[in-house]
Coordinates of C-alpha atoms in Angstrom, one line a residue:
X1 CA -16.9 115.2 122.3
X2 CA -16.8 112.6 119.3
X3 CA -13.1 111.5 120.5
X4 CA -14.4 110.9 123.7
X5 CA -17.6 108.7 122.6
X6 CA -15.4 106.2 120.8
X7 CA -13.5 106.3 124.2
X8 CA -17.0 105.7 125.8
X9 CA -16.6 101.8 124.0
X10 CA -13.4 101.1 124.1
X11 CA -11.9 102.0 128.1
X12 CA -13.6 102.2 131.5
X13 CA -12.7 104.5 134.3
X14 CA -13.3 103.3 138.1
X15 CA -16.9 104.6 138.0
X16 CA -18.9 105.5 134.9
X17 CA -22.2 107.3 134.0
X18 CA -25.2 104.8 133.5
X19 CA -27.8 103.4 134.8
X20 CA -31.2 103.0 132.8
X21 CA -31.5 107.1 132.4
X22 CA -27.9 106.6 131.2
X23 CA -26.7 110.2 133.4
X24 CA -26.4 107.9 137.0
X25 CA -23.1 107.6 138.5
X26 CA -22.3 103.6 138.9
X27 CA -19.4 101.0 139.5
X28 CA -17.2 100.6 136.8
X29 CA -13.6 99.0 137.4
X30 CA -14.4 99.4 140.9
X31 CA -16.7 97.0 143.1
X32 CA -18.7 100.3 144.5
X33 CA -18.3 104.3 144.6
X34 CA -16.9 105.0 147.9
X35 CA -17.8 107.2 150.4
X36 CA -14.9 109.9 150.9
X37 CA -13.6 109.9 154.1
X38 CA -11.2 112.6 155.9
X39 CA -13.3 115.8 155.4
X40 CA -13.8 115.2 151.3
X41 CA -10.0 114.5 151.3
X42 CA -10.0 110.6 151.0
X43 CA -11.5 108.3 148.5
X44 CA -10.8 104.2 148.9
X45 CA -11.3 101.7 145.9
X46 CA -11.0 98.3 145.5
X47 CA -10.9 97.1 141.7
X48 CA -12.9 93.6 140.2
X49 CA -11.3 90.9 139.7
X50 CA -10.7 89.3 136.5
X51 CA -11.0 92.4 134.3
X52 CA -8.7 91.8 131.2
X53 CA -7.3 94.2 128.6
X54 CA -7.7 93.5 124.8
X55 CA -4.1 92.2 125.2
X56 CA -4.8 90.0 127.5
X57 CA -3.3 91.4 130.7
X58 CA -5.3 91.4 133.7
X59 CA -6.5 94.7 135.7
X60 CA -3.9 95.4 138.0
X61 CA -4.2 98.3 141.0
X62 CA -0.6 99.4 140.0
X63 CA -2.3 100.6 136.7
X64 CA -4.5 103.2 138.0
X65 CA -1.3 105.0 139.6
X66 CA 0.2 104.9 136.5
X67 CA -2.5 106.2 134.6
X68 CA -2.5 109.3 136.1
X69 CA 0.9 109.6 136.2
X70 CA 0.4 109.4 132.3
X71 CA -2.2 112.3 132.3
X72 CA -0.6 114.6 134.5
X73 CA 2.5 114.0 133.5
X74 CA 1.5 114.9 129.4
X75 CA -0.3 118.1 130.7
X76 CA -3.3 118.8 128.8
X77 CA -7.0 119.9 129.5
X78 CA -7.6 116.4 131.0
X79 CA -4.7 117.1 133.6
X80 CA -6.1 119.6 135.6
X81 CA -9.4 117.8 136.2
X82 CA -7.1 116.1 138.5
X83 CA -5.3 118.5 140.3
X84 CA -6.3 118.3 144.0
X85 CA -4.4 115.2 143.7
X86 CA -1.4 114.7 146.7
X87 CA 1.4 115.4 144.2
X88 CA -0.4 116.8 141.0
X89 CA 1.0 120.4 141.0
X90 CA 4.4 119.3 141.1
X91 CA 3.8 117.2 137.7
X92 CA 2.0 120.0 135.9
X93 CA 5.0 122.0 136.8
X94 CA 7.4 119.8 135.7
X95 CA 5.9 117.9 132.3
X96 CA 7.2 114.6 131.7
X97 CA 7.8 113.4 135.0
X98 CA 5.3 112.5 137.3
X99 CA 5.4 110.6 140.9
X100 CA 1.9 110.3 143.0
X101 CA 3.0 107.7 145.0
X102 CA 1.5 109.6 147.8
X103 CA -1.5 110.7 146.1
X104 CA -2.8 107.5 144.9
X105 CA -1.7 104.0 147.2
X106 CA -2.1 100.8 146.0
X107 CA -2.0 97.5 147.4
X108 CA -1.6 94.8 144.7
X109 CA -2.9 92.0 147.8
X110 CA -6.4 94.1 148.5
X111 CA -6.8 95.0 144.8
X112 CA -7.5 98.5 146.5
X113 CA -6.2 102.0 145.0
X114 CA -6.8 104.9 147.5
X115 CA -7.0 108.8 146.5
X116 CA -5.6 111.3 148.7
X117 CA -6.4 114.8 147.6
X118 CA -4.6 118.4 148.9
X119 CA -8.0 119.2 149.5
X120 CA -11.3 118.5 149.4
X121 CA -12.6 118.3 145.2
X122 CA -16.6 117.5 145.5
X123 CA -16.8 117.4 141.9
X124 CA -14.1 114.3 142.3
X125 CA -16.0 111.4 141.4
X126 CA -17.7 112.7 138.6
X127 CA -14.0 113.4 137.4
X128 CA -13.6 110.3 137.6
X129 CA -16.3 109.2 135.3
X130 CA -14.8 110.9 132.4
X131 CA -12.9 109.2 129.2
X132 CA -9.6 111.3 130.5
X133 CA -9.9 108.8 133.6
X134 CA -9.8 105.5 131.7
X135 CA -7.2 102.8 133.1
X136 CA -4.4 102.1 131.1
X137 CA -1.9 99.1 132.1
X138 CA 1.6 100.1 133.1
X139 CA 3.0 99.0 130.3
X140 CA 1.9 102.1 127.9
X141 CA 4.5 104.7 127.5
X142 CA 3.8 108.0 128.3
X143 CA 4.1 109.1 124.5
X144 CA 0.0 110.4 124.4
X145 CA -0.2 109.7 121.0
X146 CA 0.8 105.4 121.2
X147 CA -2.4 103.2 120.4
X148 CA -3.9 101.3 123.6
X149 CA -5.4 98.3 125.0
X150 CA -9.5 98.3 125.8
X151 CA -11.0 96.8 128.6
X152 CA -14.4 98.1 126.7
X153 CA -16.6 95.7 124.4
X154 CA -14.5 97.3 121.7
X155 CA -10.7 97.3 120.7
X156 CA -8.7 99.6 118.2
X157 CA -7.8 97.8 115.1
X158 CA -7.2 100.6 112.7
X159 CA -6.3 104.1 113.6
X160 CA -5.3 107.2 110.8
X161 CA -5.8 110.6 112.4
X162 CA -6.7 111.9 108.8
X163 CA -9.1 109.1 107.6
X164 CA -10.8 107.2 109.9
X165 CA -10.8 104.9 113.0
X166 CA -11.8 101.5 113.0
X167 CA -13.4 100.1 115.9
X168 CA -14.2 95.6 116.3
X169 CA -16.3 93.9 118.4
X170 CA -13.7 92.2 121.1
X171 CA -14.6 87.8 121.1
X172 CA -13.2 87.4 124.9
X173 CA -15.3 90.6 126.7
X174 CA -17.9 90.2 129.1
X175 CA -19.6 92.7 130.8
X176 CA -18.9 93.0 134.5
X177 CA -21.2 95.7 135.4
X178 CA -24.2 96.1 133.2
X179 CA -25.5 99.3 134.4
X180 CA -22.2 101.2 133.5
X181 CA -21.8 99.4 129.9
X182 CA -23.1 96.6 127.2
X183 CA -21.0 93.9 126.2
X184 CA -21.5 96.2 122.5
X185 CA -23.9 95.6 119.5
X186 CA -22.3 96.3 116.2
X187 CA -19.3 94.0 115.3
X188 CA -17.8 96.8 113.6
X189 CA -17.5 100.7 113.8
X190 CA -16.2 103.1 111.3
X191 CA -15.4 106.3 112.1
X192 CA -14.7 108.8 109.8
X193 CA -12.6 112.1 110.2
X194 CA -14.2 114.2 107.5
X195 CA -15.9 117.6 107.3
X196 CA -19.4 117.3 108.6
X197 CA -21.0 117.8 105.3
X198 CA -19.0 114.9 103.7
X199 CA -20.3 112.5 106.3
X200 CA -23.6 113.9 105.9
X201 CA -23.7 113.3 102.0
X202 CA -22.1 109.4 102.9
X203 CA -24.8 108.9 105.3
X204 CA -27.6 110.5 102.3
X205 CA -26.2 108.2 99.8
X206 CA -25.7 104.7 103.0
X207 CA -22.2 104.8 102.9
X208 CA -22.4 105.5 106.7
X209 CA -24.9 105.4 109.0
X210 CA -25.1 108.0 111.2
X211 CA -23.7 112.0 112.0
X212 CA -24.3 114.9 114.0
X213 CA -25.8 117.7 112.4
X214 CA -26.5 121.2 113.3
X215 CA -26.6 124.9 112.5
X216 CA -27.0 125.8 108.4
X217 CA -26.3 121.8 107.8
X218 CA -29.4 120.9 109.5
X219 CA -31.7 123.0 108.5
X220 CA -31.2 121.8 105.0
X221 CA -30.8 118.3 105.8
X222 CA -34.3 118.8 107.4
X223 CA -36.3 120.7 104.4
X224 CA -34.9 117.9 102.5
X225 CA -34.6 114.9 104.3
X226 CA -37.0 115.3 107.5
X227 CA -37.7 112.0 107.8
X228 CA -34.0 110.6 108.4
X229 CA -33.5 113.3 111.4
X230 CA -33.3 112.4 114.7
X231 CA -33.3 114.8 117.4
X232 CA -32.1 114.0 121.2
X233 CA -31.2 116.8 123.8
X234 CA -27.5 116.8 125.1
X235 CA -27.9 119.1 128.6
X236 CA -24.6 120.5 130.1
X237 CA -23.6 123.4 131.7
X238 CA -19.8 124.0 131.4
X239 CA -19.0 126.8 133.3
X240 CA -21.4 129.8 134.9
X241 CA -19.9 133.1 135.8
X242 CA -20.8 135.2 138.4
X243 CA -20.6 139.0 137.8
X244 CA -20.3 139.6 141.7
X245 CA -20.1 143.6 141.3
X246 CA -23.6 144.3 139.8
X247 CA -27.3 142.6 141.8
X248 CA -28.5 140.2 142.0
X249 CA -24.5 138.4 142.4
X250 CA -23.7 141.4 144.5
X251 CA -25.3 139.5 146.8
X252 CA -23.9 136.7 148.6
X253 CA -26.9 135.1 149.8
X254 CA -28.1 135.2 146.4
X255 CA -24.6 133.4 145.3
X256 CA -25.5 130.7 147.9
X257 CA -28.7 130.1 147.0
X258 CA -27.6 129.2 143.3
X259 CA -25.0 126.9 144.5
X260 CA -27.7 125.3 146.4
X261 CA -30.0 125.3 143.8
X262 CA -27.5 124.1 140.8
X263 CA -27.7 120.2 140.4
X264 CA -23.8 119.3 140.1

């Protein structure tokens, strides 16, 4: 979770989660979320014009092919968010190479970049709104662990896996789509790879300004130092299990009605 909030300000995906409640699926990279088309199998983009990576290099359709290419081909957790993908089982199976050139067409002209699935995914988009979906340009080398270009408010300028990451505030970025991200506020973010507790002692004494807390930690923190906590609810459900041999999941019309009821 913390990996992927610096990811949150530094890449964008073709859709994103925003809006003013900040949990709405919106336009990112792409100009609108598409309607899927061929029984759920079939999802069309077409990509703004005039996005830039921190490098300079402009958006190109050819990018978003190659980005999942890159996070199939590596494997992972990440990968298999995206395996109903024409072409995705054969790079899981075969790490390192990676070919969805039937999966995913592009067409440079039409800046469009169209999904075809093995079957229907409804969870797709929302998929698709996650840091492991952020556009990379084509020019970033499979190797997962290689430092990349933003197209966020926000670029890499420092990066030790055992210290810290250092985050600035990019000069050239303007947002194209305001409901899916800011153009940033801070010039400058730190973030620090310590032990909880450390960070929570650097924030006590304003070396740093902010940390989660929880468990033992917080209930310290709060006997102490009520004043400086801040509490904010972070929903999710990850995965529910249905115990289909024993009621009330014995029951399939039960089963439905919690798949109708769940929120997705």
């Amino acid at each position: 979770p913390e990996g992927w909030r610096v990811l949150d300000v530094l890449n964008d995906g073709l859709v994103a989660y925003g809006g003013p409640d900040g949990r709405s699926l919106v336009a990112n990279l792409a100009v609108r979320i598409p309607t899927p088309s061929d029984g759920g199998r079939t999802y069309a983009f077409r990509l703004r014009e005039g996005v830039r990576y921190s490098t300079g290099e402009l958006l190109a359709p050819a990018d978003v092919r190659h980005t999942f290419e890159r996070v199939l081909g590596n494997g992972g957790d990440p990968a298999f968010l995206f395996s109903a993908i024409v072409g995705a089982r054969s790079c899981l199976e075969t790490q390192g190479r990676c070919e969805l050139r039937e999966g995913i067409v592009t067409s440079e002209g039409s800046r469009t970049v169209t999904f075809h699935l093995a079957h229907p995914d409804p969870d797709f988009i929302q998929k698709l709104a996650t840091p492991a979906a952020s556009i990379l340009p084509v020019t970033i080398p499979m190797d997962p662990q290689v430092m990349v270009p933003s197209t966020g408010p926000y670029e890499v300028v420092e990066y030790d896996a055992e210290k810290q990451v250092v985050l600035e505030r990019r000069d050239d970025f303007e947002p194209w789509a305001t409901a899916a991200q800011s153009g940033g506020y801070a010039e400058r973010i730190v973030v620090q790879m310590n032990h909880p507790g450390q960070v929570s002692r650097a924030v006590l004494a304003g070396h740093a300004d902010w940390t989660d807390v929880s468990g033992d930690d917080l209930s310290a923190l709060r006997r102490r130092h009520g004043s400086q906590i801040h509490e904010y609810p972070r929903p999710g459900i990850f995965a529910v299990f249905l115990n289909t041999k024993v009621p009330p999941f014995d029951d399939v019309d039960v089963r439905r009605a919690l798949n109708m009821a769940v929120d997705r």
